[in-house]
Each structure stands twice: as C-alpha cells, then as structure tokens.
Amino acid sequence: MKAFRLDELEAERAANEGAYLQFLRERNMSVGLYALDAGDTDPQTPHAQDEVYMVMSGRAAITVGDGTTEVARGSVVYVPAGVPHRFHHISEDLRVLVVFSPPES
C-alpha cells in the first residue's frame, strides 16, 4: 500500500517551485498534483495519455476540445489522449489531482 496526504504533497510541490508534482508512478498509471493560482495561465499542451482531473480545491473553467465547463471542489473531468485542453478563468487557487494512463512520459 502507498498512502499520501494532500497537505504534504502540496508542501513538497511548493518546495520544488513547480506547478506539477508526480507522486506515484506504476506500470499502468501515474498520479500527480497540479496547482494553478488565481489568475494564472495554464501552459498545458495535449498529452499522449488519457487523463482524469479531480479538483481538490479552487474554482476555474476548463476547455477540452470544443467543450467548456466550470469546475470546483469535487469536479471530475476526463480528457482523452491528444485532445487540446486547458484551465482558464481561474478565480480561486486551483489544486487538482491528475491521473495519467498509461503513465506520463
């Protein structure tokens, strides 16, 4: 078993001064914490893996392909591999768990 605490992951991510912290990597998936502060621009480009976003805190909009939806704590969004996507209109600091399958390269 591997267990994690969100507050500890957030502290590690902040200490590394990056927006993304991968904290689990297995044969079929990887999991990370993604952070964007209010007003930030999301620099993402499409990924070669399917991914699932689980919003832990914050508020923003996300556009995936041609669709846009508002997200907040408790939102879950699936993004197919290769599809352009980004968070925008980030009105509250956003903290998102990201699951990649297969693992992010």
mmCIF file of N, CA, C and O in Angstrom:
data_model
loop_
_atom_site.group_PDB
_atom_site.id
_atom_site.type_symbol
_atom_site.label_atom_id
_atom_site.label_comp_id
_atom_site.label_asym_id
_atom_site.label_seq_id
_atom_site.Cartn_x
_atom_site.Cartn_y
_atom_site.Cartn_z
ATOM 1 N N MET A 1 0.840 -1.185 0.000
ATOM 2 C CA MET A 1 0.000 0.000 0.000
ATOM 3 C C MET A 1 0.881 1.243 0.000
ATOM 4 O O MET A 1 1.936 1.264 0.637
ATOM 5 N N LYS A 2 0.419 2.256 -0.689
ATOM 6 C CA LYS A 2 1.045 3.577 -0.649
ATOM 7 C C LYS A 2 -0.058 4.557 -0.279
ATOM 8 O O LYS A 2 -1.146 4.513 -0.849
ATOM 9 N N ALA A 3 0.215 5.410 0.673
ATOM 10 C CA ALA A 3 -0.781 6.384 1.123
ATOM 11 C C ALA A 3 -0.150 7.774 1.125
ATOM 12 O O ALA A 3 1.049 7.929 1.397
ATOM 13 N N PHE A 4 -0.957 8.783 0.836
ATOM 14 C CA PHE A 4 -0.461 10.150 0.709
ATOM 15 C C PHE A 4 -1.417 11.101 1.407
ATOM 16 O O PHE A 4 -2.609 10.833 1.504
ATOM 17 N N ARG A 5 -0.878 12.229 1.851
ATOM 18 C CA ARG A 5 -1.685 13.307 2.439
ATOM 19 C C ARG A 5 -1.569 14.520 1.519
ATOM 20 O O ARG A 5 -0.457 14.929 1.158
ATOM 21 N N LEU A 6 -2.703 15.072 1.180
ATOM 22 C CA LEU A 6 -2.733 16.195 0.248
ATOM 23 C C LEU A 6 -1.917 17.377 0.762
ATOM 24 O O LEU A 6 -1.188 18.013 -0.006
ATOM 25 N N ASP A 7 -1.979 17.669 2.057
ATOM 26 C CA ASP A 7 -1.225 18.806 2.588
ATOM 27 C C ASP A 7 0.283 18.581 2.455
ATOM 28 O O ASP A 7 1.034 19.505 2.149
ATOM 29 N N GLU A 8 0.739 17.357 2.644
ATOM 30 C CA GLU A 8 2.165 17.052 2.490
ATOM 31 C C GLU A 8 2.593 17.124 1.027
ATOM 32 O O GLU A 8 3.693 17.602 0.710
ATOM 33 N N LEU A 9 1.731 16.652 0.134
ATOM 34 C CA LEU A 9 2.036 16.746 -1.300
ATOM 35 C C LEU A 9 2.119 18.199 -1.740
ATOM 36 O O LEU A 9 3.005 18.578 -2.512
ATOM 37 N N GLU A 10 1.200 19.019 -1.245
ATOM 38 C CA GLU A 10 1.199 20.439 -1.595
ATOM 39 C C GLU A 10 2.477 21.110 -1.091
ATOM 40 O O GLU A 10 3.094 21.901 -1.806
ATOM 41 N N ALA A 11 2.923 20.766 0.114
ATOM 42 C CA ALA A 11 4.155 21.341 0.650
ATOM 43 C C ALA A 11 5.358 20.919 -0.189
ATOM 44 O O ALA A 11 6.244 21.739 -0.486
ATOM 45 N N GLU A 12 5.407 19.662 -0.599
ATOM 46 C CA GLU A 12 6.513 19.176 -1.433
ATOM 47 C C GLU A 12 6.503 19.856 -2.798
ATOM 48 O O GLU A 12 7.549 20.274 -3.309
ATOM 49 N N ARG A 13 5.309 19.991 -3.385
ATOM 50 C CA ARG A 13 5.199 20.668 -4.682
ATOM 51 C C ARG A 13 5.685 22.105 -4.576
ATOM 52 O O ARG A 13 6.473 22.570 -5.390
ATOM 53 N N ALA A 14 5.247 22.809 -3.550
ATOM 54 C CA ALA A 14 5.644 24.212 -3.369
ATOM 55 C C ALA A 14 7.144 24.329 -3.134
ATOM 56 O O ALA A 14 7.790 25.251 -3.657
ATOM 57 N N ALA A 15 7.718 23.410 -2.377
ATOM 58 C CA ALA A 15 9.164 23.438 -2.098
ATOM 59 C C ALA A 15 9.972 23.237 -3.371
ATOM 60 O O ALA A 15 11.076 23.778 -3.497
ATOM 61 N N ASN A 16 9.428 22.493 -4.317
ATOM 62 C CA ASN A 16 10.107 22.252 -5.590
ATOM 63 C C ASN A 16 9.840 23.353 -6.608
ATOM 64 O O ASN A 16 10.314 23.288 -7.741
ATOM 65 N N GLU A 17 9.031 24.337 -6.225
ATOM 66 C CA GLU A 17 8.731 25.511 -7.046
ATOM 67 C C GLU A 17 8.217 25.169 -8.432
ATOM 68 O O GLU A 17 8.569 25.807 -9.421
ATOM 69 N N GLY A 18 7.383 24.154 -8.516
ATOM 70 C CA GLY A 18 6.783 23.784 -9.795
ATOM 71 C C GLY A 18 5.277 23.684 -9.670
ATOM 72 O O GLY A 18 4.742 23.514 -8.578
ATOM 73 N N ALA A 19 4.598 23.774 -10.799
ATOM 74 C CA ALA A 19 3.142 23.660 -10.792
ATOM 75 C C ALA A 19 2.683 22.214 -10.680
ATOM 76 O O ALA A 19 1.555 21.945 -10.288
ATOM 77 N N TYR A 20 3.564 21.244 -11.012
ATOM 78 C CA TYR A 20 3.164 19.835 -11.043
ATOM 79 C C TYR A 20 4.138 18.982 -10.248
ATOM 80 O O TYR A 20 5.355 19.138 -10.367
ATOM 81 N N LEU A 21 3.592 18.083 -9.454
ATOM 82 C CA LEU A 21 4.383 17.119 -8.695
ATOM 83 C C LEU A 21 3.835 15.725 -8.958
ATOM 84 O O LEU A 21 2.697 15.426 -8.575
ATOM 85 N N GLN A 22 4.605 14.900 -9.649
ATOM 86 C CA GLN A 22 4.210 13.495 -9.803
ATOM 87 C C GLN A 22 4.610 12.777 -8.515
ATOM 88 O O GLN A 22 5.764 12.823 -8.116
ATOM 89 N N PHE A 23 3.644 12.116 -7.860
ATOM 90 C CA PHE A 23 3.966 11.455 -6.611
ATOM 91 C C PHE A 23 3.733 9.948 -6.632
ATOM 92 O O PHE A 23 4.061 9.257 -5.674
ATOM 93 N N LEU A 24 3.194 9.434 -7.718
ATOM 94 C CA LEU A 24 3.005 7.994 -7.839
ATOM 95 C C LEU A 24 3.171 7.603 -9.301
ATOM 96 O O LEU A 24 2.594 8.240 -10.187
ATOM 97 N N ARG A 25 3.966 6.560 -9.526
ATOM 98 C CA ARG A 25 4.153 6.049 -10.884
ATOM 99 C C ARG A 25 4.152 4.532 -10.815
ATOM 100 O O ARG A 25 4.972 3.936 -10.114
ATOM 101 N N GLU A 26 3.231 3.925 -11.519
ATOM 102 C CA GLU A 26 3.103 2.470 -11.578
ATOM 103 C C GLU A 26 3.090 2.056 -13.045
ATOM 104 O O GLU A 26 3.122 2.897 -13.942
ATOM 105 N N ARG A 27 3.000 0.767 -13.274
ATOM 106 C CA ARG A 27 3.078 0.245 -14.641
ATOM 107 C C ARG A 27 1.986 0.815 -15.553
ATOM 108 O O ARG A 27 2.244 1.126 -16.715
ATOM 109 N N ASN A 28 0.760 0.971 -15.055
ATOM 110 C CA ASN A 28 -0.361 1.371 -15.901
ATOM 111 C C ASN A 28 -0.872 2.787 -15.679
ATOM 112 O O ASN A 28 -1.834 3.202 -16.329
ATOM 113 N N MET A 29 -0.264 3.519 -14.731
ATOM 114 C CA MET A 29 -0.758 4.869 -14.462
ATOM 115 C C MET A 29 0.267 5.662 -13.672
ATOM 116 O O MET A 29 1.199 5.104 -13.091
ATOM 117 N N SER A 30 0.073 6.962 -13.676
ATOM 118 C CA SER A 30 0.827 7.846 -12.798
ATOM 119 C C SER A 30 -0.153 8.869 -12.244
ATOM 120 O O SER A 30 -1.208 9.127 -12.831
ATOM 121 N N VAL A 31 0.191 9.421 -11.073
ATOM 122 C CA VAL A 31 -0.689 10.374 -10.405
ATOM 123 C C VAL A 31 0.150 11.552 -9.942
ATOM 124 O O VAL A 31 1.269 11.380 -9.447
ATOM 125 N N GLY A 32 -0.403 12.747 -10.108
ATOM 126 C CA GLY A 32 0.302 13.943 -9.677
ATOM 127 C C GLY A 32 -0.641 14.994 -9.141
ATOM 128 O O GLY A 32 -1.865 14.871 -9.244
ATOM 129 N N LEU A 33 -0.055 16.014 -8.553
ATOM 130 C CA LEU A 33 -0.788 17.169 -8.054
ATOM 131 C C LEU A 33 -0.430 18.351 -8.939
ATOM 132 O O LEU A 33 0.758 18.653 -9.138
ATOM 133 N N TYR A 34 -1.451 19.014 -9.480
ATOM 134 C CA TYR A 34 -1.264 20.165 -10.363
ATOM 135 C C TYR A 34 -1.835 21.383 -9.661
ATOM 136 O O TYR A 34 -2.949 21.323 -9.122
ATOM 137 N N ALA A 35 -1.083 22.481 -9.659
ATOM 138 C CA ALA A 35 -1.500 23.691 -8.956
ATOM 139 C C ALA A 35 -1.407 24.901 -9.865
ATOM 140 O O ALA A 35 -0.374 25.133 -10.506
ATOM 141 N N LEU A 36 -2.480 25.639 -9.920
ATOM 142 C CA LEU A 36 -2.511 26.917 -10.623
ATOM 143 C C LEU A 36 -3.164 27.923 -9.681
ATOM 144 O O LEU A 36 -4.227 27.652 -9.118
ATOM 145 N N ASP A 37 -2.523 29.067 -9.496
ATOM 146 C CA ASP A 37 -3.082 30.079 -8.613
ATOM 147 C C ASP A 37 -4.061 30.971 -9.370
ATOM 148 O O ASP A 37 -4.028 31.044 -10.609
ATOM 149 N N ALA A 38 -4.909 31.652 -8.630
ATOM 150 C CA ALA A 38 -5.895 32.551 -9.228
ATOM 151 C C ALA A 38 -5.190 33.502 -10.189
ATOM 152 O O ALA A 38 -4.144 34.070 -9.862
ATOM 153 N N GLY A 39 -5.736 33.614 -11.386
ATOM 154 C CA GLY A 39 -5.186 34.498 -12.398
ATOM 155 C C GLY A 39 -4.081 33.900 -13.247
ATOM 156 O O GLY A 39 -3.674 34.502 -14.240
ATOM 157 N N ASP A 40 -3.569 32.717 -12.875
ATOM 158 C CA ASP A 40 -2.511 32.070 -13.659
ATOM 159 C C ASP A 40 -3.007 31.675 -15.045
ATOM 160 O O ASP A 40 -4.203 31.510 -15.278
ATOM 161 N N THR A 41 -2.047 31.467 -15.958
ATOM 162 C CA THR A 41 -2.316 30.922 -17.284
ATOM 163 C C THR A 41 -1.841 29.482 -17.292
ATOM 164 O O THR A 41 -0.729 29.188 -16.851
ATOM 165 N N ASP A 42 -2.666 28.577 -17.774
ATOM 166 C CA ASP A 42 -2.334 27.153 -17.843
ATOM 167 C C ASP A 42 -1.546 26.902 -19.127
ATOM 168 O O ASP A 42 -2.073 27.060 -20.224
ATOM 169 N N PRO A 43 -0.276 26.475 -19.018
ATOM 170 C CA PRO A 43 0.560 26.313 -20.204
ATOM 171 C C PRO A 43 0.481 24.931 -20.862
ATOM 172 O O PRO A 43 1.278 24.627 -21.746
ATOM 173 N N GLN A 44 -0.471 24.108 -20.464
ATOM 174 C CA GLN A 44 -0.516 22.726 -20.957
ATOM 175 C C GLN A 44 -0.645 22.620 -22.469
ATOM 176 O O GLN A 44 -1.275 23.459 -23.108
ATOM 177 N N THR A 45 -0.085 21.547 -22.975
ATOM 178 C CA THR A 45 -0.295 21.128 -24.350
ATOM 179 C C THR A 45 -0.874 19.718 -24.289
ATOM 180 O O THR A 45 -0.801 19.062 -23.236
ATOM 181 N N PRO A 46 -1.462 19.212 -25.365
ATOM 182 C CA PRO A 46 -2.055 17.866 -25.318
ATOM 183 C C PRO A 46 -1.040 16.804 -24.899
ATOM 184 O O PRO A 46 0.149 16.899 -25.214
ATOM 185 N N HIS A 47 -1.528 15.806 -24.178
ATOM 186 C CA HIS A 47 -0.701 14.709 -23.691
ATOM 187 C C HIS A 47 -0.954 13.457 -24.526
ATOM 188 O O HIS A 47 -2.003 13.303 -25.129
ATOM 189 N N ALA A 48 0.008 12.552 -24.511
ATOM 190 C CA ALA A 48 -0.121 11.288 -25.240
ATOM 191 C C ALA A 48 -0.905 10.248 -24.442
ATOM 192 O O ALA A 48 -1.140 9.156 -24.934
ATOM 193 N N GLN A 49 -1.325 10.592 -23.219
ATOM 194 C CA GLN A 49 -2.047 9.669 -22.350
ATOM 195 C C GLN A 49 -3.459 10.198 -22.071
ATOM 196 O O GLN A 49 -3.691 11.404 -22.087
ATOM 197 N N ASP A 50 -4.377 9.262 -21.791
ATOM 198 C CA ASP A 50 -5.664 9.663 -21.230
ATOM 199 C C ASP A 50 -5.394 10.229 -19.847
ATOM 200 O O ASP A 50 -4.431 9.823 -19.179
ATOM 201 N N GLU A 51 -6.242 11.160 -19.411
ATOM 202 C CA GLU A 51 -6.069 11.680 -18.059
ATOM 203 C C GLU A 51 -7.410 12.021 -17.421
ATOM 204 O O GLU A 51 -8.392 12.285 -18.109
ATOM 205 N N VAL A 52 -7.398 11.958 -16.107
ATOM 206 C CA VAL A 52 -8.569 12.322 -15.319
ATOM 207 C C VAL A 52 -8.126 13.386 -14.330
ATOM 208 O O VAL A 52 -7.112 13.220 -13.636
ATOM 209 N N TYR A 53 -8.871 14.493 -14.286
ATOM 210 C CA TYR A 53 -8.641 15.566 -13.314
ATOM 211 C C TYR A 53 -9.675 15.449 -12.210
ATOM 212 O O TYR A 53 -10.874 15.333 -12.498
ATOM 213 N N MET A 54 -9.230 15.513 -10.955
ATOM 214 C CA MET A 54 -10.119 15.554 -9.800
ATOM 215 C C MET A 54 -9.798 16.831 -9.042
ATOM 216 O O MET A 54 -8.707 16.955 -8.458
ATOM 217 N N VAL A 55 -10.707 17.787 -9.067
ATOM 218 C CA VAL A 55 -10.461 19.080 -8.438
ATOM 219 C C VAL A 55 -10.609 18.938 -6.923
ATOM 220 O O VAL A 55 -11.663 18.562 -6.423
ATOM 221 N N MET A 56 -9.514 19.239 -6.213
ATOM 222 C CA MET A 56 -9.490 19.144 -4.757
ATOM 223 C C MET A 56 -9.907 20.471 -4.114
ATOM 224 O O MET A 56 -10.508 20.482 -3.048
ATOM 225 N N SER A 57 -9.545 21.583 -4.760
ATOM 226 C CA SER A 57 -9.937 22.899 -4.254
ATOM 227 C C SER A 57 -9.780 23.910 -5.378
ATOM 228 O O SER A 57 -9.090 23.669 -6.366
ATOM 229 N N GLY A 58 -10.450 25.047 -5.201
ATOM 230 C CA GLY A 58 -10.354 26.125 -6.177
ATOM 231 C C GLY A 58 -11.545 26.183 -7.107
ATOM 232 O O GLY A 58 -12.499 25.412 -6.979
ATOM 233 N N ARG A 59 -11.438 27.108 -8.043
ATOM 234 C CA ARG A 59 -12.537 27.338 -8.985
ATOM 235 C C ARG A 59 -11.949 27.872 -10.286
ATOM 236 O O ARG A 59 -11.085 28.738 -10.266
ATOM 237 N N ALA A 60 -12.421 27.306 -11.411
ATOM 238 C CA ALA A 60 -11.928 27.718 -12.730
ATOM 239 C C ALA A 60 -12.887 27.202 -13.789
ATOM 240 O O ALA A 60 -13.897 26.571 -13.483
ATOM 241 N N ALA A 61 -12.525 27.450 -15.025
ATOM 242 C CA ALA A 61 -13.187 26.822 -16.168
ATOM 243 C C ALA A 61 -12.142 25.934 -16.824
ATOM 244 O O ALA A 61 -10.941 26.173 -16.705
ATOM 245 N N ILE A 62 -12.608 24.885 -17.499
ATOM 246 C CA ILE A 62 -11.708 24.051 -18.291
ATOM 247 C C ILE A 62 -12.326 23.868 -19.663
ATOM 248 O O ILE A 62 -13.540 23.672 -19.792
ATOM 249 N N THR A 63 -11.487 23.988 -20.675
ATOM 250 C CA THR A 63 -11.906 23.713 -22.039
ATOM 251 C C THR A 63 -11.180 22.460 -22.488
ATOM 252 O O THR A 63 -9.958 22.357 -22.366
ATOM 253 N N VAL A 64 -11.957 21.499 -22.982
ATOM 254 C CA VAL A 64 -11.436 20.244 -23.521
ATOM 255 C C VAL A 64 -11.996 20.122 -24.926
ATOM 256 O O VAL A 64 -13.216 20.007 -25.103
ATOM 257 N N GLY A 65 -11.120 20.188 -25.921
ATOM 258 C CA GLY A 65 -11.610 20.200 -27.296
ATOM 259 C C GLY A 65 -12.477 21.428 -27.510
ATOM 260 O O GLY A 65 -12.058 22.549 -27.251
ATOM 261 N N ASP A 66 -13.729 21.205 -27.931
ATOM 262 C CA ASP A 66 -14.654 22.315 -28.182
ATOM 263 C C ASP A 66 -15.581 22.598 -27.005
ATOM 264 O O ASP A 66 -16.407 23.503 -27.081
ATOM 265 N N GLY A 67 -15.464 21.831 -25.918
ATOM 266 C CA GLY A 67 -16.380 21.991 -24.786
ATOM 267 C C GLY A 67 -15.725 22.694 -23.614
ATOM 268 O O GLY A 67 -14.544 22.509 -23.335
ATOM 269 N N THR A 68 -16.519 23.511 -22.930
ATOM 270 C CA THR A 68 -16.051 24.238 -21.748
ATOM 271 C C THR A 68 -17.033 24.014 -20.612
ATOM 272 O O THR A 68 -18.244 24.005 -20.829
ATOM 273 N N THR A 69 -16.489 23.834 -19.399
ATOM 274 C CA THR A 69 -17.331 23.697 -18.216
ATOM 275 C C THR A 69 -16.648 24.353 -17.028
ATOM 276 O O THR A 69 -15.420 24.506 -17.018
ATOM 277 N N GLU A 70 -17.424 24.756 -16.057
ATOM 278 C CA GLU A 70 -16.899 25.292 -14.803
ATOM 279 C C GLU A 70 -16.538 24.126 -13.898
ATOM 280 O O GLU A 70 -17.237 23.103 -13.885
ATOM 281 N N VAL A 71 -15.428 24.264 -13.164
ATOM 282 C CA VAL A 71 -15.025 23.232 -12.210
ATOM 283 C C VAL A 71 -14.760 23.865 -10.855
ATOM 284 O O VAL A 71 -14.374 25.028 -10.755
ATOM 285 N N ALA A 72 -14.977 23.059 -9.815
ATOM 286 C CA ALA A 72 -14.721 23.457 -8.436
ATOM 287 C C ALA A 72 -14.494 22.177 -7.640
ATOM 288 O O ALA A 72 -14.545 21.068 -8.204
ATOM 289 N N ARG A 73 -14.271 22.312 -6.343
ATOM 290 C CA ARG A 73 -14.019 21.151 -5.497
ATOM 291 C C ARG A 73 -15.048 20.051 -5.775
ATOM 292 O O ARG A 73 -16.248 20.306 -5.804
ATOM 293 N N GLY A 74 -14.546 18.840 -6.031
ATOM 294 C CA GLY A 74 -15.418 17.708 -6.301
ATOM 295 C C GLY A 74 -15.652 17.429 -7.773
ATOM 296 O O GLY A 74 -16.185 16.385 -8.120
ATOM 297 N N SER A 75 -15.238 18.334 -8.658
ATOM 298 C CA SER A 75 -15.403 18.106 -10.097
ATOM 299 C C SER A 75 -14.407 17.061 -10.581
ATOM 300 O O SER A 75 -13.263 17.028 -10.122
ATOM 301 N N VAL A 76 -14.857 16.227 -11.521
ATOM 302 C CA VAL A 76 -14.002 15.228 -12.155
ATOM 303 C C VAL A 76 -14.166 15.380 -13.658
ATOM 304 O O VAL A 76 -15.286 15.412 -14.162
ATOM 305 N N VAL A 77 -13.033 15.486 -14.371
ATOM 306 C CA VAL A 77 -13.057 15.708 -15.817
ATOM 307 C C VAL A 77 -12.134 14.697 -16.491
ATOM 308 O O VAL A 77 -10.979 14.557 -16.097
ATOM 309 N N TYR A 78 -12.642 14.026 -17.515
ATOM 310 C CA TYR A 78 -11.845 13.096 -18.314
ATOM 311 C C TYR A 78 -11.380 13.803 -19.579
ATOM 312 O O TYR A 78 -12.169 14.470 -20.256
ATOM 313 N N VAL A 79 -10.087 13.645 -19.915
ATOM 314 C CA VAL A 79 -9.516 14.231 -21.121
ATOM 315 C C VAL A 79 -8.864 13.107 -21.928
ATOM 316 O O VAL A 79 -7.895 12.496 -21.476
ATOM 317 N N PRO A 80 -9.387 12.807 -23.119
ATOM 318 C CA PRO A 80 -8.772 11.765 -23.952
ATOM 319 C C PRO A 80 -7.378 12.180 -24.429
ATOM 320 O O PRO A 80 -7.095 13.373 -24.597
ATOM 321 N N ALA A 81 -6.536 11.207 -24.656
ATOM 322 C CA ALA A 81 -5.183 11.453 -25.163
ATOM 323 C C ALA A 81 -5.237 12.289 -26.435
ATOM 324 O O ALA A 81 -6.097 12.076 -27.299
ATOM 325 N N GLY A 82 -4.329 13.251 -26.536
ATOM 326 C CA GLY A 82 -4.189 14.048 -27.745
ATOM 327 C C GLY A 82 -5.148 15.206 -27.902
ATOM 328 O O GLY A 82 -5.029 15.974 -28.858
ATOM 329 N N VAL A 83 -6.105 15.367 -26.996
ATOM 330 C CA VAL A 83 -7.098 16.434 -27.137
ATOM 331 C C VAL A 83 -6.589 17.708 -26.445
ATOM 332 O O VAL A 83 -6.193 17.665 -25.275
ATOM 333 N N PRO A 84 -6.602 18.837 -27.153
ATOM 334 C CA PRO A 84 -6.188 20.098 -26.525
ATOM 335 C C PRO A 84 -7.095 20.426 -25.333
ATOM 336 O O PRO A 84 -8.315 20.236 -25.400
ATOM 337 N N HIS A 85 -6.489 20.911 -24.251
ATOM 338 C CA HIS A 85 -7.252 21.251 -23.057
ATOM 339 C C HIS A 85 -6.461 22.236 -22.220
ATOM 340 O O HIS A 85 -5.235 22.286 -22.300
ATOM 341 N N ARG A 86 -7.181 23.026 -21.409
ATOM 342 C CA ARG A 86 -6.525 23.964 -20.501
ATOM 343 C C ARG A 86 -7.534 24.497 -19.503
ATOM 344 O O ARG A 86 -8.732 24.596 -19.790
ATOM 345 N N PHE A 87 -7.015 24.832 -18.331
ATOM 346 C CA PHE A 87 -7.808 25.544 -17.339
ATOM 347 C C PHE A 87 -7.688 27.030 -17.633
ATOM 348 O O PHE A 87 -6.647 27.508 -18.096
ATOM 349 N N HIS A 88 -8.745 27.790 -17.363
ATOM 350 C CA HIS A 88 -8.713 29.233 -17.572
ATOM 351 C C HIS A 88 -9.730 29.895 -16.652
ATOM 352 O O HIS A 88 -10.485 29.200 -15.962
ATOM 353 N N HIS A 89 -9.735 31.206 -16.633
ATOM 354 C CA HIS A 89 -10.600 31.957 -15.720
ATOM 355 C C HIS A 89 -10.493 31.372 -14.304
ATOM 356 O O HIS A 89 -11.502 31.055 -13.669
ATOM 357 N N ILE A 90 -9.262 31.237 -13.840
ATOM 358 C CA ILE A 90 -9.003 30.658 -12.520
ATOM 359 C C ILE A 90 -9.268 31.742 -11.482
ATOM 360 O O ILE A 90 -8.478 32.679 -11.329
ATOM 361 N N SER A 91 -10.393 31.611 -10.783
ATOM 362 C CA SER A 91 -10.806 32.657 -9.846
ATOM 363 C C SER A 91 -10.405 32.344 -8.402
ATOM 364 O O SER A 91 -10.381 33.246 -7.563
ATOM 365 N N GLU A 92 -10.112 31.078 -8.099
ATOM 366 C CA GLU A 92 -9.609 30.670 -6.783
ATOM 367 C C GLU A 92 -8.469 29.689 -7.023
ATOM 368 O O GLU A 92 -8.545 28.874 -7.947
ATOM 369 N N ASP A 93 -7.418 29.755 -6.186
ATOM 370 C CA ASP A 93 -6.277 28.858 -6.333
ATOM 371 C C ASP A 93 -6.756 27.428 -6.572
ATOM 372 O O ASP A 93 -7.545 26.898 -5.789
ATOM 373 N N LEU A 94 -6.261 26.816 -7.636
ATOM 374 C CA LEU A 94 -6.730 25.510 -8.095
ATOM 375 C C LEU A 94 -5.723 24.424 -7.727
ATOM 376 O O LEU A 94 -4.531 24.564 -8.017
ATOM 377 N N ARG A 95 -6.203 23.359 -7.085
ATOM 378 C CA ARG A 95 -5.382 22.193 -6.763
ATOM 379 C C ARG A 95 -6.108 20.972 -7.317
ATOM 380 O O ARG A 95 -7.260 20.701 -6.943
ATOM 381 N N VAL A 96 -5.430 20.253 -8.214
ATOM 382 C CA VAL A 96 -6.066 19.177 -8.970
ATOM 383 C C VAL A 96 -5.206 17.929 -8.908
ATOM 384 O O VAL A 96 -3.996 17.990 -9.170
ATOM 385 N N LEU A 97 -5.812 16.773 -8.585
ATOM 386 C CA LEU A 97 -5.135 15.501 -8.729
ATOM 387 C C LEU A 97 -5.293 15.069 -10.179
ATOM 388 O O LEU A 97 -6.378 15.193 -10.756
ATOM 389 N N VAL A 98 -4.200 14.594 -10.773
ATOM 390 C CA VAL A 98 -4.202 14.202 -12.175
ATOM 391 C C VAL A 98 -3.769 12.737 -12.265
ATOM 392 O O VAL A 98 -2.712 12.366 -11.752
ATOM 393 N N VAL A 99 -4.602 11.923 -12.930
ATOM 394 C CA VAL A 99 -4.264 10.513 -13.148
ATOM 395 C C VAL A 99 -4.017 10.340 -14.652
ATOM 396 O O VAL A 99 -4.894 10.665 -15.454
ATOM 397 N N PHE A 100 -2.831 9.867 -14.991
ATOM 398 C CA PHE A 100 -2.479 9.576 -16.379
ATOM 399 C C PHE A 100 -2.470 8.067 -16.592
ATOM 400 O O PHE A 100 -1.950 7.324 -15.758
ATOM 401 N N SER A 101 -3.024 7.622 -17.705
ATOM 402 C CA SER A 101 -2.956 6.207 -18.062
ATOM 403 C C SER A 101 -2.777 6.093 -19.573
ATOM 404 O O SER A 101 -3.599 6.633 -20.324
ATOM 405 N N PRO A 102 -1.705 5.436 -20.008
ATOM 406 C CA PRO A 102 -0.595 4.881 -19.237
ATOM 407 C C PRO A 102 0.170 6.012 -18.544
ATOM 408 O O PRO A 102 -0.148 7.188 -18.734
ATOM 409 N N PRO A 103 1.216 5.691 -17.755
ATOM 410 C CA PRO A 103 1.942 6.729 -17.018
ATOM 411 C C PRO A 103 2.458 7.826 -17.938
ATOM 412 O O PRO A 103 2.813 7.567 -19.086
ATOM 413 N N GLU A 104 2.506 9.026 -17.396
ATOM 414 C CA GLU A 104 3.048 10.157 -18.136
ATOM 415 C C GLU A 104 4.518 9.887 -18.448
ATOM 416 O O GLU A 104 5.258 9.384 -17.623
ATOM 417 N N SER A 105 4.925 10.253 -19.639
ATOM 418 C CA SER A 105 6.315 10.035 -20.072
ATOM 419 C C SER A 105 7.268 10.991 -19.392
ATOM 420 O O SER A 105 6.957 12.055 -19.040
#
